XYZ file of C-alpha atoms in Angstrom:
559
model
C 100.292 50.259 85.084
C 96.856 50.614 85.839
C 97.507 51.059 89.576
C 99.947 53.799 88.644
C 97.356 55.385 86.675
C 95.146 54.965 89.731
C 97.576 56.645 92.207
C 98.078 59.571 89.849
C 94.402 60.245 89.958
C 93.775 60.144 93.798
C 97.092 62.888 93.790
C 95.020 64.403 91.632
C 91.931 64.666 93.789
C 93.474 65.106 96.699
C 94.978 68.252 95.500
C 91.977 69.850 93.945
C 90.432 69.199 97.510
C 92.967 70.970 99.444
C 93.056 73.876 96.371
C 89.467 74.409 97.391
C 89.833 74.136 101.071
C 92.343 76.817 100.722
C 90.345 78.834 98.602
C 87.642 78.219 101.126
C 89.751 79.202 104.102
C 91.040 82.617 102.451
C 87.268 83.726 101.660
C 86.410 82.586 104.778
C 89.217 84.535 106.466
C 88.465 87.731 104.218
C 84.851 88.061 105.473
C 85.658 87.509 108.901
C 88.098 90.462 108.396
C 85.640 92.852 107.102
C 83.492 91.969 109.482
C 85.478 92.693 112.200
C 87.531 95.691 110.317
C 84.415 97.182 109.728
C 83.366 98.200 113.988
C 86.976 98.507 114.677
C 86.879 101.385 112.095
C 84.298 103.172 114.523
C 86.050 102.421 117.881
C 89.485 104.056 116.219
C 87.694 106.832 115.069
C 85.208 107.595 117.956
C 88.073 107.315 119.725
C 90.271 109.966 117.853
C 87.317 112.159 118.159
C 87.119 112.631 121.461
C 91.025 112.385 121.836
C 90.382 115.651 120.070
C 88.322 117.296 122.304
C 90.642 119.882 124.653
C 88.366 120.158 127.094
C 88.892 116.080 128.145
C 90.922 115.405 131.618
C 93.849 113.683 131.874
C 92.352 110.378 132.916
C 89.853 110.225 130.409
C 92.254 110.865 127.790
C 94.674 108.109 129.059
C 91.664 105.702 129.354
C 91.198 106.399 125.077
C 94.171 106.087 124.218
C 94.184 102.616 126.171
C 90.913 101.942 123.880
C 92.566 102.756 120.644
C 95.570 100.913 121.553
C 93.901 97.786 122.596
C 91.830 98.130 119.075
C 95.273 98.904 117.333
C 96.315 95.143 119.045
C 93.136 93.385 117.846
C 93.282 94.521 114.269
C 97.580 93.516 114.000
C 96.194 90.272 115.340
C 93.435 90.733 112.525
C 96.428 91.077 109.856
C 98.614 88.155 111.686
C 95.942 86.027 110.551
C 95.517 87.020 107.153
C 99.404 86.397 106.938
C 99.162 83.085 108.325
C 96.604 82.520 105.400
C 98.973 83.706 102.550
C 101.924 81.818 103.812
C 100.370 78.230 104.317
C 99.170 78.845 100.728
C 102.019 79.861 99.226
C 100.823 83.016 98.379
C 102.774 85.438 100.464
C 104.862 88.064 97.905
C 107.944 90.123 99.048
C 107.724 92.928 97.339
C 111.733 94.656 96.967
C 111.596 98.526 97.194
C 114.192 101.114 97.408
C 113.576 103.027 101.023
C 114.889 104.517 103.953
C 115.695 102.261 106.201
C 117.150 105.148 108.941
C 113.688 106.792 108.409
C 111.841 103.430 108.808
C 113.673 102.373 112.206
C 112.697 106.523 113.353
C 109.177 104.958 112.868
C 109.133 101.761 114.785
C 110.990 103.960 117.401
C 107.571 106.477 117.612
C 105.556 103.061 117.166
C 107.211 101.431 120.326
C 107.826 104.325 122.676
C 104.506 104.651 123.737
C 104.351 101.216 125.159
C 107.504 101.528 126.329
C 107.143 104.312 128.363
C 103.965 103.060 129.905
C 106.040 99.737 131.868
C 108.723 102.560 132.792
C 111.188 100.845 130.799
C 114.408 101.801 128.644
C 115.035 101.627 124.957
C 118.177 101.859 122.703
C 118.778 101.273 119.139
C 122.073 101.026 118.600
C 124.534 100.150 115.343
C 127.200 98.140 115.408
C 128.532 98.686 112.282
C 128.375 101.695 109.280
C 124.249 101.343 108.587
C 123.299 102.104 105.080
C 120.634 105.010 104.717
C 118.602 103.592 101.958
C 118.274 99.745 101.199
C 116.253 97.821 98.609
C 114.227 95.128 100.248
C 110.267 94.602 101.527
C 109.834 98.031 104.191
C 106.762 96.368 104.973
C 107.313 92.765 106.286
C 110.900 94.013 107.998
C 108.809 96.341 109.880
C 105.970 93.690 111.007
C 109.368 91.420 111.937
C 110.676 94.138 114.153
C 107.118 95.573 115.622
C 106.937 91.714 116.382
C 109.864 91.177 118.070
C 110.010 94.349 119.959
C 106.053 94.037 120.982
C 107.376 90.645 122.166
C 110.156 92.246 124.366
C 108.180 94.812 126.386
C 105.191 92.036 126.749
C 107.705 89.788 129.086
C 110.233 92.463 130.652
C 108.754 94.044 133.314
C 111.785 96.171 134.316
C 115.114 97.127 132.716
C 116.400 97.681 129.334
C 115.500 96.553 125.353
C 117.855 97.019 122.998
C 117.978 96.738 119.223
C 121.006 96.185 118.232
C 121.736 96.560 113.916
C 124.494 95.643 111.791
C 125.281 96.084 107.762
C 127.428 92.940 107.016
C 129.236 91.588 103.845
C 128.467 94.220 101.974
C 130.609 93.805 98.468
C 131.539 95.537 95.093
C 127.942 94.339 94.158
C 126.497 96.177 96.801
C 124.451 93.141 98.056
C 124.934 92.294 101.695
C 123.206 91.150 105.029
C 121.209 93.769 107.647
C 121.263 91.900 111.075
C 119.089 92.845 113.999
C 119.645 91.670 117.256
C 116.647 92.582 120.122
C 117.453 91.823 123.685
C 115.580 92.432 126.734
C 115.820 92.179 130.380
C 112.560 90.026 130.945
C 111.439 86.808 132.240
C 113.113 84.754 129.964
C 112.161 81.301 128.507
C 112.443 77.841 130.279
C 115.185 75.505 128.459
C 112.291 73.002 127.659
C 109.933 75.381 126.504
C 112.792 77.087 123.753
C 111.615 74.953 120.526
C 108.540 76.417 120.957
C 108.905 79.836 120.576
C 108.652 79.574 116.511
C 105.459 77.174 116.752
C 102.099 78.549 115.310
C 99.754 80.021 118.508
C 102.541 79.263 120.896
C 103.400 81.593 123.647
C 106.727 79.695 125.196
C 106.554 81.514 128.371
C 102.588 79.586 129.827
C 103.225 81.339 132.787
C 102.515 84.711 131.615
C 99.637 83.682 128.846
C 97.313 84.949 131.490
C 98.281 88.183 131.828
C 99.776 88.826 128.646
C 97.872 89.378 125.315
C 98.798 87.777 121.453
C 97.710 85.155 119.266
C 101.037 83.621 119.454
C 101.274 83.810 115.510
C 104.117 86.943 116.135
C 107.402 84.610 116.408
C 106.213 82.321 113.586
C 105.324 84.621 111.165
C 108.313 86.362 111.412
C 110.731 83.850 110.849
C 108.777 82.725 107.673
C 109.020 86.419 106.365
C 112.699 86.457 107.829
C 113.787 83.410 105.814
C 111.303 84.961 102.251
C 113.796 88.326 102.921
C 116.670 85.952 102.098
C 117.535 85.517 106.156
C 116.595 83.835 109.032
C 115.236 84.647 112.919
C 116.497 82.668 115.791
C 116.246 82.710 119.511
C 120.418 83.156 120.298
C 120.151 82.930 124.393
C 117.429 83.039 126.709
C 117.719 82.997 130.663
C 115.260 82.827 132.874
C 114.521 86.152 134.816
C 117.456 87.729 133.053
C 116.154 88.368 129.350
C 116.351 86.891 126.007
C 118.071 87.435 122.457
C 116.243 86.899 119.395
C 118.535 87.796 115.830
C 116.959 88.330 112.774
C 118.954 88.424 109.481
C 117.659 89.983 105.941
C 119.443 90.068 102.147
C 119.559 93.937 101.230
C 121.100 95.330 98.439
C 122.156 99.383 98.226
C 123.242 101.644 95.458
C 125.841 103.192 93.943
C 125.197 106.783 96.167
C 123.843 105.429 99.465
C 125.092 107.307 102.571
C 126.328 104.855 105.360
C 125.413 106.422 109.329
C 127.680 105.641 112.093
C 125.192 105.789 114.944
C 121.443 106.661 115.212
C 120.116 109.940 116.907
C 116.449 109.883 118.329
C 114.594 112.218 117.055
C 110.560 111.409 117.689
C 108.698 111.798 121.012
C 105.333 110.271 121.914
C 102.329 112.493 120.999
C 98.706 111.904 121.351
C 96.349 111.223 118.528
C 94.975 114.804 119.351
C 98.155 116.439 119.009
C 98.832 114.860 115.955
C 95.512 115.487 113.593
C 95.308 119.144 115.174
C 98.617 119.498 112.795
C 96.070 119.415 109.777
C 93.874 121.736 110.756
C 93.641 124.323 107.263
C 95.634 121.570 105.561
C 92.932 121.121 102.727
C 91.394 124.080 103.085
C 89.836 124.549 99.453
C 89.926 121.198 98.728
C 86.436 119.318 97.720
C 85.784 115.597 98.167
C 83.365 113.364 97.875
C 83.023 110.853 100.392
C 81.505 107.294 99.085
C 80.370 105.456 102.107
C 76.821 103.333 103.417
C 78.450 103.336 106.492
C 77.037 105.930 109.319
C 79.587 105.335 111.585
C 82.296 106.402 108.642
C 80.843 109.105 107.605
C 80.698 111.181 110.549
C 84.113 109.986 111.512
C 85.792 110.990 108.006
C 84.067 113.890 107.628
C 84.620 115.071 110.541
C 87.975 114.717 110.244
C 88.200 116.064 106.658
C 86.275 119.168 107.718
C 88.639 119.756 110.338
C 91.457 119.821 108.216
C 89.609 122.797 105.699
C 87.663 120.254 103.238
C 84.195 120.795 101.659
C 82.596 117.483 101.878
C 79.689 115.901 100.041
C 78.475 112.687 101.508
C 76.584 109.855 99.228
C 75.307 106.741 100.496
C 75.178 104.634 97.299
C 76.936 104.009 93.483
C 74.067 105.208 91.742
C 73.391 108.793 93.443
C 77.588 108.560 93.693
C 77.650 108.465 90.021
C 75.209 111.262 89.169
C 76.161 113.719 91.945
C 80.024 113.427 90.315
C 78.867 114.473 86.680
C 76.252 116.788 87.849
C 79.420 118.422 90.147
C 82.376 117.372 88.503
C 84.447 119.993 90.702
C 85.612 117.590 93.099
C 89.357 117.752 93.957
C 89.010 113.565 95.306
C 86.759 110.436 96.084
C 86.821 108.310 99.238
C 85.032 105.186 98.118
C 83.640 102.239 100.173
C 83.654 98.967 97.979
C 81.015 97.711 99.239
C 77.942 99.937 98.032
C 73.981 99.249 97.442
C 72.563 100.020 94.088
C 75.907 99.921 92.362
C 79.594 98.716 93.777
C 82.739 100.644 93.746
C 84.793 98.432 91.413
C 81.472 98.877 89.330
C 81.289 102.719 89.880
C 84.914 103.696 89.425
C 85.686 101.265 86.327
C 82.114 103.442 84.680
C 84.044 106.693 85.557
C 87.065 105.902 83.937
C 85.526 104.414 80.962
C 83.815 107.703 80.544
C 87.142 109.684 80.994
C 86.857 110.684 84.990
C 90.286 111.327 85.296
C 90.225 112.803 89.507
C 92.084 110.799 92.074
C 89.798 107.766 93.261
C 90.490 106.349 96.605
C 89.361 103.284 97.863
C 88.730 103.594 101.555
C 87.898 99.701 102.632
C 87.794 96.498 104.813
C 88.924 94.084 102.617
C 92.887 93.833 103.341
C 94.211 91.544 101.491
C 96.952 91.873 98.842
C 94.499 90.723 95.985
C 91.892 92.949 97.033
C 94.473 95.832 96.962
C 95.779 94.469 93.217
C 91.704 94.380 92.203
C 91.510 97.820 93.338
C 94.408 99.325 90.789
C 92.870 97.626 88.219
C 89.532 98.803 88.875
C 91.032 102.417 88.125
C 91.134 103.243 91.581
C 94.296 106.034 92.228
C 95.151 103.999 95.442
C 93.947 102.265 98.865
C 93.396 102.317 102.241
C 92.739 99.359 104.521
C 89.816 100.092 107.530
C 90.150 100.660 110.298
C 91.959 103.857 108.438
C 94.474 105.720 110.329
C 92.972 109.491 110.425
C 96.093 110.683 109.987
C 96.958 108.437 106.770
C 93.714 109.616 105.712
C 94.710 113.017 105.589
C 97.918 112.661 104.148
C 96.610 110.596 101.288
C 93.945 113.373 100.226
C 97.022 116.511 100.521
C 99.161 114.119 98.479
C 96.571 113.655 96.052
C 95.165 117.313 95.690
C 99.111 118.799 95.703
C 98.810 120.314 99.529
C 102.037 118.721 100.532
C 103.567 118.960 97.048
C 102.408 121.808 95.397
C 104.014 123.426 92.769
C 104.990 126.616 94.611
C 107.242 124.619 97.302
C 110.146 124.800 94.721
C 111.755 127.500 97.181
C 115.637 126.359 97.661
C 117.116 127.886 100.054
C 120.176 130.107 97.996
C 123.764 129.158 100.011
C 125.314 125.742 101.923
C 124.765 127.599 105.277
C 120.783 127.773 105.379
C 120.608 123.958 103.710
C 118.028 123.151 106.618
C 115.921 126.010 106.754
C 112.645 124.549 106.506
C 109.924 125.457 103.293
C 107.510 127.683 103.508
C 104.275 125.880 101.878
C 102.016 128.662 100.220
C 98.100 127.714 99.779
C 98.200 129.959 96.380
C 96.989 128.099 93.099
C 98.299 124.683 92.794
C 99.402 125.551 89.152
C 101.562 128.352 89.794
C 105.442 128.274 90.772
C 106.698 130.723 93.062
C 110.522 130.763 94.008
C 111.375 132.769 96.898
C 115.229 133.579 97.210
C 117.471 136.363 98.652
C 117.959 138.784 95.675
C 121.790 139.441 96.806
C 122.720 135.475 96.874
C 120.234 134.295 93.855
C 123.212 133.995 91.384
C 125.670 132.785 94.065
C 127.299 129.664 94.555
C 125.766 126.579 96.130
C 128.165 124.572 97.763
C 128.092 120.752 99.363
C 127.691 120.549 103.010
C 130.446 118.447 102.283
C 132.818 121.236 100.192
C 135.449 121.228 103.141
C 135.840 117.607 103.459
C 138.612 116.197 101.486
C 137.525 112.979 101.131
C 134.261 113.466 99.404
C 135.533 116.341 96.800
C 136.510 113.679 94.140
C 132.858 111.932 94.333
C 131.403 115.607 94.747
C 133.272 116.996 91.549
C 131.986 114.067 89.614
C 128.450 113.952 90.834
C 127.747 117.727 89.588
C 130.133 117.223 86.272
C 128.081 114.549 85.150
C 124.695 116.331 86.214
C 124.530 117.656 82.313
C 124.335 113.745 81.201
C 121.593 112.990 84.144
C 119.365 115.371 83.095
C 119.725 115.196 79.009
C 116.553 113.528 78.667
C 114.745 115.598 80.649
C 113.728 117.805 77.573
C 112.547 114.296 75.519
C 110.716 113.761 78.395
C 109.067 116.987 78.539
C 108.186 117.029 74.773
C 106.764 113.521 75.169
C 104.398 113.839 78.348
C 106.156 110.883 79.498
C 105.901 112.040 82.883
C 106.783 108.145 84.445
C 110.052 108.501 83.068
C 110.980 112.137 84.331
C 109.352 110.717 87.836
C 112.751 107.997 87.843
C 115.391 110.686 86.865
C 114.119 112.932 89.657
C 113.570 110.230 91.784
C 116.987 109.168 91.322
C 118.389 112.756 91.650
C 116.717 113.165 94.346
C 118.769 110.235 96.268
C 122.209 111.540 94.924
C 122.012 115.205 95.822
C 121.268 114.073 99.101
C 124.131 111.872 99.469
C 126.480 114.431 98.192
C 125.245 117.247 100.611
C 122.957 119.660 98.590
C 119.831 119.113 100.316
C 118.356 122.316 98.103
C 118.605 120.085 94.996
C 117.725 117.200 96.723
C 114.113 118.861 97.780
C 113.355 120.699 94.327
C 114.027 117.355 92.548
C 111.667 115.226 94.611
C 109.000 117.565 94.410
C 109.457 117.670 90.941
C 108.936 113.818 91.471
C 106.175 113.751 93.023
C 104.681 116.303 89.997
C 105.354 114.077 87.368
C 103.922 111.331 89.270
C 100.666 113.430 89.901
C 101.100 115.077 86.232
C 98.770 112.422 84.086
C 96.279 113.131 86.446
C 96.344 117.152 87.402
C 96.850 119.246 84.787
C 97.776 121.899 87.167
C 100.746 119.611 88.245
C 101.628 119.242 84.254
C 101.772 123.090 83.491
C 104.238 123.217 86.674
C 107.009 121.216 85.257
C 108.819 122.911 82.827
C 109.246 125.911 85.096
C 110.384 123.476 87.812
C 112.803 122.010 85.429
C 113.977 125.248 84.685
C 114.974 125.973 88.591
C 116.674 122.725 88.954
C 118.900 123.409 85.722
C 119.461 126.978 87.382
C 120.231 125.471 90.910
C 122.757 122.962 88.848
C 124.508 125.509 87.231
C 125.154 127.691 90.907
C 126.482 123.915 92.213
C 128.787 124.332 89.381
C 129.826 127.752 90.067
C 130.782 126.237 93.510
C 133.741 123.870 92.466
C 135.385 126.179 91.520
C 137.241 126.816 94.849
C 137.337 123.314 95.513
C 140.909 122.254 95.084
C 142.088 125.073 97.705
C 139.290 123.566 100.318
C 140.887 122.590 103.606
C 141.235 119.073 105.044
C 139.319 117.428 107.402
């Protein structure tokens, strides 16, 4: 017995000792991260600054872009690692979203093409089966799997074709099912003997090639542990050498009740510099103040340069303390952009004091610590949201319009009035963010709004009973009003949002997820608050015209 009792306690010890060489490894990991996040944040956006300079020859230009993609490499490496961290300590999370999976593979399509184009090689995506627009699973790890496996591809093919082949299978009544994606290329293939390596940690099967091609050989691995978390698996199906490999990854998804299924998958993004893409924002956030929290010299030129560009007034403080009386001396600022780490006083320190005191303005951590904990800290800190350094200038952006209304300001409730103009695009107005403004053809802004659908047989049954029942979907909208309970009006317009899309009337389908994205913004902006019940009131309006439209229905011609 006493042995026993012996044994127990050595288990014992033995796992407190590798508890704290885990914990060990993960801080250890963390500050190397942030120390090496940190300059990377400069090179990227040096780097975009000069990309943005139009007076810059072609071969300089190529030569940056080369720099920002090789610092693009080291910081996914940067992240690889981290990941590697999580999963040998069992503290990787899947975290199952509804998104758009059509939109996502657009994405890794813009991602890839760049590379792509630069070995002179071909790229198709194509589905095999019906593909479901929306799905609920992680967006983030199945696009690190496929960024992975498609990085991997152009790395060893030198000439010829890669092709990602997807397929929706065993999709039931329950609406649960299996994505598969299959990537071949026409590359150097792998050796027989060198196949059960592929899924090893810092294993690159193909030696030959280690020399001339980059990775930490973490790529394969990782993604077949996140493959087989998603409820699937990834597996190397053939490989010949100097003809190409297959690789098949396999993920549980789930849809819902309204998801469109697409029959084949139309291109629609071209390469574009970094340049091209931030000298979209320029007047973006014009009238919009922030204040931007950072020690950093490097940062601080680089964001506010950036911010400036795009129209903002910025005010730049190098510590907590100033930080914290600069915002109540000026407490006009539209958003913060706060470093963590800070002298004098922290940002966890600083925002939790702001909130305490009632600062109710979006907060913003801008950062180097990346991992998942550090994010969770963040939120509960009272920080509005996060971004990981090196920051992407043009996430940056984004993340300050979405915060101060410029992409989803109240006046972009404009539907377009008939079926016909469905994909005209909005007109965005820079007027007061608190005002609604609905611009529609006086003749047609009492007509009918039909379904780009209306002539199609085959959807009229689902169409009559998606607008019948729109009285019952929107019932508690008024409760919801009355209540300020603005996170439960965000799900019914999130929710309508999906549906009017599915059933063709885009119109409703835009007014209700900008009426989303108010509600979501509401506890926050008052401005976005007084908005909503006139935006409710145009979406029961634009309801009642869909209405108006069935009435014709039953004498609509087949397909």
């Amino acid at each position: 017995m006493r042995e026993i009792e012996d044994y127990h306690r050595e288990i014992e010890e033995l796992r407190q000792e590798l508890e704290k060489a885990n914990s060990a490894q993960s801080r250890f990991l963390a500050n190397i991260s942030h120390e090496i996040r940190t300059p990377l944040s400069g090179i990227m956006g040096y780097t975009d600054q000069l990309l943005f300079d139009s007076s810059l020859d072609a071969q300089h230009r190529e030569k940056l872009i080369s720099i920002k993609r090789c610092a693009t490499h080291l910081t996914t490496i940067i992240g690889d690692i981290l990941d590697l961290s999580k999963i040998e300590a069992g503290k990787n999370q899947i975290k199952c979203v509804e998104f758009n999976f059509l939109k996502l593979l657009h994405e890794i399509a813009s991602v890839m093409e760049a590379r792509i184009r630069d070995k002179n090689l071909t790229f198709k995506i194509l589905f095999e089966t019906l593909i479901p627009e929306k799905l609920f699973s992680d967006p983030l790890r199945i696009r690190q799997i496929l960024i992975n496996l498609l990085g991997n591809a152009v790395k060893f093919t030198d000439k010829g074709v890669i092709t990602l082949r997807v397929a929706a299978k065993e999709f039931t009544d329950q609406l649960a099912g299996t994505i598969v994606l299959t990537v071949s290329d026409t590359g150097c293939g792998i050796e027989p003997e060198l196949r059960h390596e592929v899924f090893k940690r810092f294993s690159q099967a193909n030696h030959s090639f280690n020399r001339q091609s980059s990775g930490s050989g973490l790529g394969l691995y990782l993604s077949k542990n996140l493959a087989q978390q998603l409820g699937g698996d990834l597996q190397l199906i053939e490989s010949i050498p100097n003809e190409g490999s297959v690789f098949r990854c396999t993920f549980a998804a789930q849809v819902n009740e309204t998801s469109r299924f697409v029959s084949e998958f139309i291109p629609s993004s071209s390469f574009h510099d970094t340049a091209s893409d931030i000298k979209s924002f320029e007047g973006k956030l014009a009238g919009v103040k922030v204040l931007l929290v950072e020690d950093g010299l490097d940062n601080q030129r680089i964001f506010s340069y950036f911010l400036r560009l795009a129209g903002a007034t910025v005010r730049i403080e190098s510590n907590g303390a100033h930080a914290l009386e600069c915002i109540w001396e000026n407490k006009d600022f539209d958003v913060i952009l706060m470093d963590i780490q800070l002298p004098i006083m922290d940002g966890y320190t600083l925002t939790e004091e702001l909130r305490r005191q009632g600062y109710t303005q979006p907060i913003i951590a801008v950062t180097a610590h990346a991992l998942a904990e550090e994010k969770t800290r963040c939120l509960d800190s009272g920080f509005s949201d996060y971004l990981s350094k090196p920051v992407d200038i043009e996430k940056l952006i984004r993340t300050v319009m979405r915060y101060t209304g410029r992409e989803l300001s109240p006046n972009v409730l404009k539907p377009v009035p008939s079926a016909e103009k469905d994909d005209r695009p909005t007109r965005i107005s820079a007027e007061p963010k608190a005002k609604v403004e609905v611009e529609v053809e006086a003749e047609t802004e009492e007509g009918a709004i039909l379904s780009k659908y209306h002539q199609q047989a085959i959807y009229q049954p689902m169409i009559q009973a998606f607008v019948r029942g729109l009285d019952d979907r929107l019932a508690e909208t008024d409760s919801s009003l009355e209540k300020a309970d603005w996170d439960h009006l965000s799900r019914v317009m999130h929710q309508l949002k999906g549906a009017a899309a599915t059933y063709g009337y885009s119109i409703l389908s835009s007014a209700a997820g900008q009426l989303e994205n108010f509600a979501v913004l509401a506890p926050k902006n008052p401005a976005m608050a007084a908005a909503i019940p006139e935006g409710l009131q145009i979406i029961l309006k634009l309801c009642g015209r869909m209405k108006a439209g069935l009435a014709d229905m039953s004498h609509a011609p087949s397909p």
